[in-house]
Amino acid sequence: MPSPLTITPHYTQSTDEPSDSLLSRYAVFATLAFTVVVYLFETYLDFRQRSSYFKTEFPSELTATVWSIDEEEKRNGKKNEDDAAAATTTPETSNSTGNKLDKTQPLLPQLQSKFSKAQSYGLDKITFSIVSSAYSLIEEVVFLFYGFLPYTWDCACSIASKRFGWQESTDEIKVTLIFLALTVLLGTITSLPFELYSTFRIEKKHGFNKQTPALFFTDKLKGLGLTAVIGAPFVALLLKIIKMGGESFYIYVWAFTFVFSVVMMTIYPVLIMPMFNKYEPLPEGELKTQIYELAGQLKFPLTKLFVMDGSKRSSHSNAFMFGFFKNKRIVLFDTLMEQVHGDEILVSKTQDISYFQSVLYHNSENSHGDDIQMQAILGHELGHWKMGHTLTNFVISQLYTGASFYCFSLCYNSHDLYRAFGFNDDSRPIPTIIALLLFFQTIWAPIDKTLSYVMTVHSRKCEFEADEFSVNLGMSKKLQSGLCKIHLENLGAMCPDPWYSTYHYSHPPLVERLSAMMKLDKKSK
């Protein structure tokens, strides 16, 4: 009598009985169990976070820290007539929900006045996340039970044979590209309603979305085109290397992915990003001079400064840097220029371009997004560069890639795993792309989830260190006020649940960063 834990997909390539191995019998059940357990845990954290958005009292910890910032501003007698004039002469830059701050007024009352809006925005986002996560779970479970992978692969084989005369045994890579096209197309269709709702309902409701439907779909088509132009050759070469590399193919795969990542990090901001946004040199002026002076002080090889029209899609702000060796470049969003003083931009945090590389190789992307506050602080990010965080993260990502493909090489010929998921026709070869997908979906998934959390903890540690670097440069107060202002502009979470933030946030919550910097200030006195 078969065990109730033995799950066989509805669609399989053969009607043969599964083998007696433990892996063949219980792989599907183990995968489902792990998926459900992770979902339940993360949903529990989501509901904890959701509860925090029902709080109506402004957090006392934030009151104390921001009040001290305002008091310091008063003691310093800071005045900024230019910003006061801008606040009265450029009302058209304010979004429809009035999220714009008055840079001439104290921060605390403005944060308090935006607290209810930030709570409402966070509540909408986390509720949407709960719904979309539930759909993702249902889709994954249905696909596993039905046998989505063997069914889609057989559909790709049928299309390849009937339309192009390609055969599975001799033209596996070509069939693989058809298979991936089918899965990408289906994934695009199923995710589209969620993307539309997020962009044109939630982001628009809270005054952030600037995209038109035409621009949205144009971006989507461009993205699919780039996936075909860049992704198809990458996959074809990857599969070719695996097939020709012998038992040590993981070494060649690692070398290939390393070269590919470096190339992508180089061409992405130069060739690909201009397809979506317009880049112009930062105009001559005090801000540009100050940025170059700061870069020179830290011996950062800055060669060019750009302003990007991020406002065409969103009123969120950001900045990033890219480039290798002696050719570094910095890009500021035009929205950032409107939100903070020039001296606060100098201490704002930027997102390094190596982020794009890390996304290519492991699924550690945080879909909740509360921790991604678009905070753009140049001195802080230069601290990441000076302290070697950027290089360390790149090395870690490469080690991750090498380790994952080495482990895959140990399981590559484990046909019992593939039989469990419906590829049980011994007369047909196991497609390499299927072997890759099933390995990362099953055996590697718990490892990936664990390493992702470890990297989140590491990222938070690096953020505190980069903040300390800015403090040591004498930028503490500007860093604190800049973070508060951009947090206010973006309606960031002001009282996140501690469990949720510990698990999801790659950047510490605002109050933790402010408190840490204030402690450093006291020590330095």
Coordinates of C-alpha atoms in Angstrom, one line a residue:
M1 CA 0.0 0.0 0.0
P2 CA 1.5 3.3 -1.0
S3 CA 2.3 5.8 1.7
P4 CA 0.0 8.8 2.0
L5 CA 3.1 10.9 1.8
T6 CA 3.9 9.6 -1.6
I7 CA 2.6 12.3 -4.1
T8 CA 2.7 11.7 -7.8
P9 CA 1.9 14.6 -10.2
H10 CA -1.3 14.2 -12.2
Y11 CA 0.7 14.6 -15.5
T12 CA 3.8 12.4 -15.9
Q13 CA 5.8 11.4 -19.0
S14 CA 5.2 7.7 -18.4
T15 CA 2.6 5.6 -16.5
D16 CA 5.4 3.5 -14.9
E17 CA 5.3 3.2 -11.1
P18 CA 7.7 5.4 -9.2
S19 CA 10.9 3.7 -8.0
D20 CA 11.3 2.5 -4.4
S21 CA 13.9 5.1 -3.5
L22 CA 13.1 7.6 -0.7
L23 CA 13.9 10.6 -2.9
S24 CA 11.6 9.4 -5.7
R25 CA 8.7 8.7 -3.3
Y26 CA 8.9 11.7 -1.0
A27 CA 10.6 14.5 -2.9
V28 CA 7.2 16.1 -4.0
F29 CA 5.8 15.9 -0.4
A30 CA 9.0 17.3 1.1
T31 CA 9.0 20.2 -1.4
L32 CA 5.3 21.0 -0.6
A33 CA 5.9 20.7 3.1
F34 CA 8.8 23.1 3.0
T35 CA 6.9 25.6 0.8
V36 CA 3.9 25.6 3.1
V37 CA 5.9 25.9 6.3
V38 CA 7.8 28.9 4.9
Y39 CA 4.6 30.4 3.7
L40 CA 2.9 30.0 7.1
F41 CA 5.8 31.5 8.9
E42 CA 6.2 34.5 6.6
T43 CA 2.4 35.0 6.6
Y44 CA 2.5 35.1 10.4
L45 CA 5.1 37.8 10.2
D46 CA 3.0 39.6 7.6
F47 CA 0.0 39.7 9.9
R48 CA 2.3 40.9 12.8
Q49 CA 3.4 43.7 10.5
R50 CA -0.2 44.4 9.4
S51 CA -1.2 44.8 13.1
S52 CA 1.5 47.4 13.5
Y53 CA -0.2 49.5 10.8
F54 CA -3.3 49.8 13.0
K55 CA -1.4 51.8 15.6
T56 CA -2.7 55.3 15.9
E57 CA -0.1 56.7 18.4
F58 CA 3.1 58.1 17.0
P59 CA 6.0 55.9 18.3
S60 CA 7.6 57.4 21.4
E61 CA 11.1 56.2 20.4
L62 CA 10.8 58.1 17.1
T63 CA 9.5 61.2 19.0
A64 CA 12.5 61.3 21.2
T65 CA 15.1 60.8 18.5
V66 CA 13.6 63.2 15.9
W67 CA 12.9 65.9 18.6
S68 CA 16.6 65.9 19.4
I69 CA 17.4 66.4 15.7
D70 CA 15.1 69.4 15.6
E71 CA 16.6 70.8 18.8
E72 CA 20.1 70.4 17.3
E73 CA 18.9 72.3 14.2
K74 CA 17.6 75.1 16.4
R75 CA 20.8 75.3 18.3
N76 CA 22.8 75.5 15.1
G77 CA 20.4 78.3 13.9
K78 CA 20.1 76.6 10.5
K79 CA 18.4 78.7 7.8
N80 CA 17.9 77.9 4.1
E81 CA 16.3 80.7 2.2
D82 CA 16.7 78.9 -1.1
D83 CA 14.6 76.0 0.1
A84 CA 12.0 78.4 1.5
A85 CA 11.7 80.1 -1.8
A86 CA 11.5 76.7 -3.6
A87 CA 8.7 75.6 -1.3
T88 CA 6.6 78.6 -2.3
T89 CA 7.4 78.9 -6.0
T90 CA 7.3 75.2 -7.1
P91 CA 4.0 73.9 -5.8
E92 CA 3.6 71.8 -9.0
T93 CA 6.2 69.3 -7.7
S94 CA 3.9 68.2 -4.8
N95 CA 2.1 65.0 -5.4
S96 CA -1.7 64.6 -5.2
T97 CA -1.7 63.4 -1.6
G98 CA 0.4 66.1 -0.2
N99 CA 3.4 64.0 0.7
K100 CA 5.9 66.8 0.1
L101 CA 7.6 68.2 3.2
D102 CA 8.5 71.7 4.1
K103 CA 12.3 71.7 4.4
T104 CA 12.3 74.9 6.4
Q105 CA 10.1 73.5 9.3
P106 CA 11.0 71.1 12.1
L107 CA 10.8 67.4 11.2
L108 CA 8.9 66.0 14.2
P109 CA 5.5 67.7 13.6
Q110 CA 5.7 66.9 9.9
L111 CA 6.4 63.2 10.6
Q112 CA 3.6 63.2 13.1
S113 CA 1.2 64.7 10.6
K114 CA 2.2 62.1 8.0
F115 CA 2.0 59.2 10.4
S116 CA -1.6 58.2 9.5
K117 CA -0.8 58.4 5.8
A118 CA 2.3 56.2 6.3
Q119 CA 0.2 53.7 8.2
S120 CA -2.5 53.7 5.5
Y121 CA 0.1 53.2 2.8
G122 CA 1.9 50.4 4.7
L123 CA -1.4 48.7 5.5
D124 CA -2.4 48.7 1.8
K125 CA 1.0 47.3 0.8
I126 CA 1.1 44.5 3.4
T127 CA -2.5 43.5 2.7
F128 CA -1.7 43.3 -1.0
S129 CA 1.4 41.3 -0.1
I130 CA -0.6 38.8 1.9
V131 CA -3.1 38.3 -1.0
S132 CA -0.4 38.0 -3.6
S133 CA 1.6 35.5 -1.5
A134 CA -1.5 33.4 -1.0
Y135 CA -2.0 33.3 -4.8
S136 CA 1.7 32.4 -5.3
L137 CA 1.3 29.5 -2.9
I138 CA -1.8 28.2 -4.5
E139 CA -0.2 28.5 -8.0
E140 CA 2.9 26.6 -6.8
V141 CA 0.9 23.8 -5.2
V142 CA -1.4 23.4 -8.2
F143 CA 1.6 23.3 -10.6
L144 CA 3.3 20.6 -8.4
F145 CA 0.2 18.5 -8.1
Y146 CA -0.7 18.8 -11.8
G147 CA 2.8 18.3 -13.2
F148 CA 3.4 21.7 -14.7
L149 CA 7.0 21.1 -15.6
P150 CA 6.7 17.8 -17.5
Y151 CA 3.6 19.1 -19.2
T152 CA 5.1 22.3 -20.3
W153 CA 8.3 20.6 -21.4
D154 CA 6.3 18.1 -23.5
C155 CA 4.4 21.1 -25.0
A156 CA 7.7 22.7 -25.9
C157 CA 8.9 19.4 -27.5
S158 CA 5.7 19.2 -29.5
I159 CA 6.0 22.8 -30.8
A160 CA 9.7 22.3 -31.6
S161 CA 9.0 19.1 -33.6
K162 CA 5.9 20.3 -35.5
R163 CA 6.9 23.9 -36.2
F164 CA 10.7 23.7 -36.6
G165 CA 11.6 20.0 -36.9
W166 CA 13.7 20.1 -33.8
Q167 CA 14.0 16.9 -31.7
E168 CA 14.4 16.6 -28.0
S169 CA 17.4 14.3 -28.2
T170 CA 19.5 16.4 -30.7
D171 CA 18.2 19.9 -30.2
E172 CA 17.7 20.1 -26.4
I173 CA 18.9 23.7 -26.1
K174 CA 16.5 25.0 -28.8
V175 CA 13.7 23.1 -27.1
T176 CA 14.7 24.6 -23.8
L177 CA 14.4 28.1 -25.2
I178 CA 10.8 27.4 -26.3
F179 CA 10.1 25.9 -22.9
L180 CA 11.5 29.0 -21.2
A181 CA 9.5 31.3 -23.5
L182 CA 6.3 29.4 -22.5
T183 CA 7.0 29.7 -18.8
V184 CA 8.0 33.4 -19.0
L185 CA 4.9 34.2 -21.0
L186 CA 2.7 32.4 -18.5
G187 CA 4.4 34.0 -15.6
T188 CA 4.0 37.5 -17.2
I189 CA 0.3 36.9 -17.7
T190 CA -0.4 35.6 -14.2
S191 CA 1.6 38.4 -12.5
L192 CA 0.2 41.2 -14.6
P193 CA -3.0 41.8 -12.6
F194 CA -1.0 42.1 -9.4
E195 CA 1.5 44.5 -11.0
L196 CA -1.3 46.6 -12.4
Y197 CA -3.1 46.8 -9.1
S198 CA 0.1 47.7 -7.2
T199 CA 1.0 50.4 -9.7
F200 CA -2.3 51.9 -10.6
R201 CA -4.2 51.3 -7.5
I202 CA -1.9 51.4 -4.4
E203 CA 0.9 53.6 -5.7
K204 CA -1.5 56.0 -7.4
K205 CA -3.8 56.1 -4.3
H206 CA -0.9 57.3 -2.2
G207 CA 0.4 59.7 -4.7
F208 CA 3.5 57.9 -5.9
N209 CA 2.7 56.5 -9.3
K210 CA 3.5 58.7 -12.3
Q211 CA 3.3 56.0 -15.0
T212 CA 0.7 56.0 -17.7
P213 CA -0.7 52.7 -18.9
A214 CA 1.2 53.2 -22.2
L215 CA 4.5 53.7 -20.4
F216 CA 3.8 50.7 -18.1
F217 CA 3.2 48.3 -21.1
T218 CA 6.1 49.8 -23.1
D219 CA 8.4 49.0 -20.2
K220 CA 7.0 45.5 -20.0
L221 CA 7.6 44.9 -23.7
K222 CA 11.1 46.3 -23.4
G223 CA 11.8 44.0 -20.5
L224 CA 10.5 40.9 -22.3
G225 CA 12.6 41.9 -25.3
L226 CA 15.8 42.3 -23.2
T227 CA 15.0 38.9 -21.5
A228 CA 15.0 37.3 -25.0
V229 CA 18.1 39.2 -26.3
I230 CA 20.2 38.7 -23.2
G231 CA 18.6 35.8 -21.4
A232 CA 18.4 33.4 -24.3
P233 CA 22.1 33.5 -25.2
F234 CA 23.0 33.3 -21.5
V235 CA 20.9 30.1 -21.0
A236 CA 22.1 28.5 -24.2
L237 CA 25.8 29.1 -23.3
L238 CA 25.2 27.9 -19.7
L239 CA 23.6 24.6 -20.8
K240 CA 26.3 24.1 -23.4
I241 CA 29.0 24.5 -20.7
I242 CA 27.3 22.1 -18.4
K243 CA 27.0 19.5 -21.2
M244 CA 30.6 19.9 -22.4
G245 CA 32.3 20.5 -19.0
G246 CA 32.4 16.9 -17.8
E247 CA 32.4 16.2 -14.1
S248 CA 34.0 19.5 -13.3
F249 CA 31.5 21.6 -15.2
Y250 CA 30.8 23.7 -12.1
I251 CA 34.2 25.3 -12.4
Y252 CA 33.5 26.4 -16.0
V253 CA 30.0 27.5 -15.1
W254 CA 31.3 29.6 -12.2
A255 CA 33.9 31.3 -14.5
F256 CA 31.2 31.9 -17.1
T257 CA 28.7 33.4 -14.6
F258 CA 31.5 35.6 -13.1
V259 CA 32.4 37.1 -16.5
F260 CA 28.7 37.5 -17.4
S261 CA 28.0 39.3 -14.1
V262 CA 30.9 41.7 -14.6
V263 CA 29.8 42.4 -18.2
M264 CA 26.2 43.0 -17.0
M265 CA 27.3 45.3 -14.2
T266 CA 29.2 47.3 -16.8
I267 CA 26.7 47.5 -19.6
Y268 CA 23.4 47.7 -17.6
P269 CA 23.7 51.3 -16.5
V270 CA 25.4 52.4 -19.8
L271 CA 23.3 50.6 -22.4
I272 CA 20.2 49.2 -20.8
M273 CA 19.0 51.7 -18.3
P274 CA 19.0 54.6 -20.8
M275 CA 16.4 52.6 -22.7
F276 CA 14.0 53.3 -19.8
N277 CA 15.1 56.7 -18.5
K278 CA 16.9 59.9 -19.5
Y279 CA 20.2 60.8 -18.0
E280 CA 21.7 64.3 -18.0
P281 CA 24.9 65.6 -16.4
L282 CA 24.4 67.2 -13.0
P283 CA 24.4 71.0 -13.6
E284 CA 27.4 73.0 -12.5
G285 CA 26.9 74.4 -9.0
E286 CA 27.6 74.1 -5.3
L287 CA 26.2 70.6 -5.0
K288 CA 28.3 69.2 -7.8
T289 CA 31.4 70.9 -6.4
Q290 CA 30.7 69.5 -2.9
I291 CA 30.1 66.0 -4.2
Y292 CA 33.5 66.0 -6.1
E293 CA 35.2 67.4 -3.0
L294 CA 33.8 64.6 -0.8
A295 CA 34.9 62.0 -3.4
G296 CA 38.3 63.6 -3.5
Q297 CA 38.5 63.6 0.3
L298 CA 37.8 59.8 0.3
K299 CA 39.9 59.2 -2.8
F300 CA 36.8 57.8 -4.6
P301 CA 37.5 57.9 -8.3
L302 CA 34.3 59.7 -9.4
T303 CA 34.3 60.6 -13.1
K304 CA 30.7 61.6 -13.9
L305 CA 27.6 62.8 -12.1
F306 CA 24.1 62.3 -13.7
V307 CA 20.5 63.2 -12.9
M308 CA 17.9 60.6 -13.9
D309 CA 14.2 61.4 -14.6
G310 CA 12.9 59.0 -12.1
S311 CA 9.8 61.2 -11.7
K312 CA 8.4 60.0 -15.0
R313 CA 7.4 56.7 -13.2
S314 CA 7.3 57.4 -9.5
S315 CA 7.8 60.2 -6.9
H316 CA 9.9 57.8 -4.8
S317 CA 13.6 58.8 -4.7
N318 CA 16.8 56.9 -5.1
A319 CA 20.4 57.1 -6.2
F320 CA 23.0 54.6 -7.2
M321 CA 26.7 54.3 -8.3
F322 CA 28.3 52.1 -10.8
G323 CA 31.6 51.5 -12.5
F324 CA 34.9 49.7 -11.9
F325 CA 38.4 50.7 -10.8
K326 CA 39.1 54.3 -11.7
N327 CA 35.8 55.0 -13.5
K328 CA 33.1 55.5 -11.0
R329 CA 29.8 57.3 -11.7
I330 CA 26.9 58.4 -9.5
V331 CA 23.3 58.9 -10.6
L332 CA 20.8 61.0 -8.6
F333 CA 17.1 60.7 -9.1
D334 CA 15.5 64.1 -9.9
T335 CA 12.9 63.4 -7.1
L336 CA 15.8 63.2 -4.6
M337 CA 17.0 66.7 -5.6
E338 CA 13.6 68.0 -4.6
Q339 CA 13.4 66.3 -1.2
V340 CA 16.6 67.1 0.7
H341 CA 19.1 69.8 1.1
G342 CA 22.3 69.6 -1.0
D343 CA 24.4 68.9 2.1
E344 CA 22.0 66.1 3.1
I345 CA 22.4 64.5 -0.4
L346 CA 26.1 64.3 0.4
V347 CA 25.4 62.0 3.3
S348 CA 22.5 60.1 1.7
K349 CA 22.7 56.3 1.0
T350 CA 22.9 55.0 -2.5
Q351 CA 22.1 51.6 -3.9
D352 CA 25.2 50.1 -5.5
I353 CA 24.8 48.6 -9.0
S354 CA 26.1 45.3 -7.7
Y355 CA 22.5 44.8 -6.6
F356 CA 21.5 43.9 -10.1
Q357 CA 24.2 41.2 -10.2
S358 CA 23.0 39.5 -7.0
V359 CA 19.4 39.3 -8.4
L360 CA 20.6 37.3 -11.3
Y361 CA 21.7 34.3 -9.3
H362 CA 19.5 33.8 -6.3
N363 CA 16.0 34.5 -5.4
S364 CA 16.6 36.6 -2.3
E365 CA 14.6 39.6 -3.4
N366 CA 12.2 40.9 -0.8
S367 CA 8.8 41.2 -2.3
H368 CA 7.4 43.1 0.7
G369 CA 9.4 46.2 0.0
D370 CA 8.9 48.0 3.3
D371 CA 12.6 48.0 4.0
I372 CA 13.5 49.4 0.6
Q373 CA 13.0 53.1 1.4
M374 CA 14.8 54.6 -1.6
Q375 CA 17.1 56.4 0.8
A376 CA 19.9 58.0 -1.1
I377 CA 22.9 59.1 0.9
L378 CA 26.1 59.5 -0.9
G379 CA 28.5 59.7 2.0
H380 CA 26.9 56.6 3.5
E381 CA 27.4 54.6 0.3
L382 CA 30.9 55.9 -0.1
G383 CA 31.4 54.4 3.4
H384 CA 30.3 51.1 2.0
W385 CA 32.9 51.5 -0.8
K386 CA 35.7 52.7 1.6
M387 CA 35.1 49.9 4.1
G388 CA 35.0 47.2 1.4
H389 CA 31.3 46.2 1.8
T390 CA 30.7 46.4 -2.0
L391 CA 33.6 44.2 -2.8
T392 CA 32.8 41.8 0.0
N393 CA 29.2 41.4 -1.2
F394 CA 30.4 40.8 -4.7
V395 CA 32.8 38.1 -3.5
I396 CA 30.0 36.5 -1.4
S397 CA 27.7 36.4 -4.4
Q398 CA 30.3 34.7 -6.4
L399 CA 31.0 32.2 -3.7
Y400 CA 27.3 31.5 -3.5
T401 CA 27.1 30.9 -7.2
G402 CA 30.1 28.5 -7.1
A403 CA 28.8 26.6 -4.1
S404 CA 25.3 26.2 -5.6
F405 CA 26.6 24.9 -8.9
Y406 CA 29.0 22.6 -7.1
C407 CA 26.1 21.1 -5.1
F408 CA 24.1 20.9 -8.3
S409 CA 26.9 18.9 -9.9
L410 CA 26.6 16.3 -7.1
C411 CA 22.9 15.9 -7.8
Y412 CA 23.0 16.3 -11.6
N413 CA 22.6 12.6 -12.3
S414 CA 20.1 11.9 -9.5
H415 CA 17.3 10.6 -11.8
D416 CA 15.2 9.6 -8.8
L417 CA 14.6 13.3 -8.1
Y418 CA 13.4 14.0 -11.7
R419 CA 11.2 10.9 -11.7
A420 CA 9.4 12.1 -8.6
F421 CA 8.3 15.2 -10.5
G422 CA 6.9 13.4 -13.5
F423 CA 10.0 13.0 -15.7
N424 CA 9.8 9.2 -15.4
D425 CA 10.2 8.1 -19.0
D426 CA 13.6 6.3 -18.9
S427 CA 13.7 6.3 -22.7
R428 CA 14.0 10.1 -22.8
P429 CA 16.9 12.2 -21.6
I430 CA 16.5 14.4 -18.6
P431 CA 16.7 18.1 -19.8
T432 CA 19.4 20.0 -18.2
I433 CA 17.2 23.0 -17.6
I434 CA 14.7 20.8 -15.7
A435 CA 17.6 19.4 -13.6
L436 CA 18.6 22.9 -12.7
L437 CA 15.0 24.1 -11.9
L438 CA 14.2 21.1 -9.8
F439 CA 17.5 21.2 -7.9
F440 CA 17.0 24.9 -6.9
Q441 CA 13.3 24.3 -6.2
T442 CA 13.9 21.3 -3.9
I443 CA 17.3 20.5 -2.5
W444 CA 18.8 24.0 -2.6
A445 CA 15.7 25.9 -1.4
P446 CA 16.2 25.4 2.3
I447 CA 19.9 26.4 1.9
D448 CA 19.0 29.4 -0.1
K449 CA 16.4 30.6 2.4
T450 CA 18.9 30.2 5.3
L451 CA 21.6 32.0 3.4
S452 CA 19.2 34.8 2.4
Y453 CA 18.5 35.5 6.1
V454 CA 22.2 35.4 7.0
M455 CA 22.8 38.0 4.2
T456 CA 20.0 40.1 5.6
V457 CA 21.7 40.1 9.0
H458 CA 25.1 40.9 7.3
S459 CA 23.5 43.7 5.3
R460 CA 22.1 45.3 8.5
K461 CA 25.5 45.1 10.1
C462 CA 27.1 46.8 7.1
E463 CA 24.4 49.6 7.2
F464 CA 25.3 50.4 10.8
E465 CA 29.0 50.4 9.9
A466 CA 28.4 52.8 7.0
D467 CA 26.4 55.1 9.2
E468 CA 29.3 55.1 11.7
F469 CA 31.6 56.0 8.8
S470 CA 29.4 59.0 8.0
V471 CA 29.4 60.0 11.7
N472 CA 33.2 59.9 11.8
L473 CA 33.2 62.2 8.8
G474 CA 31.2 64.7 10.9
M475 CA 28.0 64.1 8.9
S476 CA 25.9 62.6 11.6
K477 CA 23.2 65.4 11.9
K478 CA 22.9 65.8 8.2
L479 CA 22.6 62.0 7.8
Q480 CA 19.9 61.8 10.4
S481 CA 17.8 64.7 9.0
G482 CA 18.2 63.4 5.5
L483 CA 17.0 60.0 6.4
C484 CA 14.0 61.4 8.2
K485 CA 13.1 63.6 5.3
I486 CA 13.2 60.9 2.7
H487 CA 11.5 58.5 5.0
L488 CA 8.7 61.1 5.4
E489 CA 8.5 61.7 1.6
N490 CA 8.2 58.0 0.9
L491 CA 5.7 57.3 3.8
G492 CA 8.1 54.7 5.2
A493 CA 7.0 52.4 8.1
M494 CA 7.5 54.3 11.4
C495 CA 6.8 51.5 13.8
P496 CA 7.6 48.2 12.1
D497 CA 7.0 45.0 13.9
P498 CA 10.4 43.8 15.3
W499 CA 10.1 40.2 14.2
Y500 CA 9.1 41.3 10.7
S501 CA 11.9 43.8 10.3
T502 CA 14.5 41.4 11.6
Y503 CA 13.5 38.8 9.1
H504 CA 12.8 41.0 6.1
Y505 CA 14.6 44.3 6.4
S506 CA 18.0 44.5 4.8
H507 CA 18.3 48.0 6.2
P508 CA 17.6 48.7 9.9
P509 CA 14.4 50.6 10.8
L510 CA 14.7 54.4 10.9
V511 CA 14.5 54.7 14.7
E512 CA 17.3 52.1 15.2
R513 CA 19.6 54.0 12.8
L514 CA 18.9 57.3 14.4
S515 CA 19.4 55.9 17.9
A516 CA 22.7 54.3 16.9
M517 CA 24.1 57.5 15.4
M518 CA 23.0 59.5 18.5
K519 CA 24.9 57.1 20.8
L520 CA 28.0 57.6 18.6
D521 CA 27.6 61.3 18.8
K522 CA 27.5 61.1 22.6
K523 CA 30.7 59.0 22.7
S524 CA 32.5 61.4 20.5
K525 CA 31.8 64.4 22.8

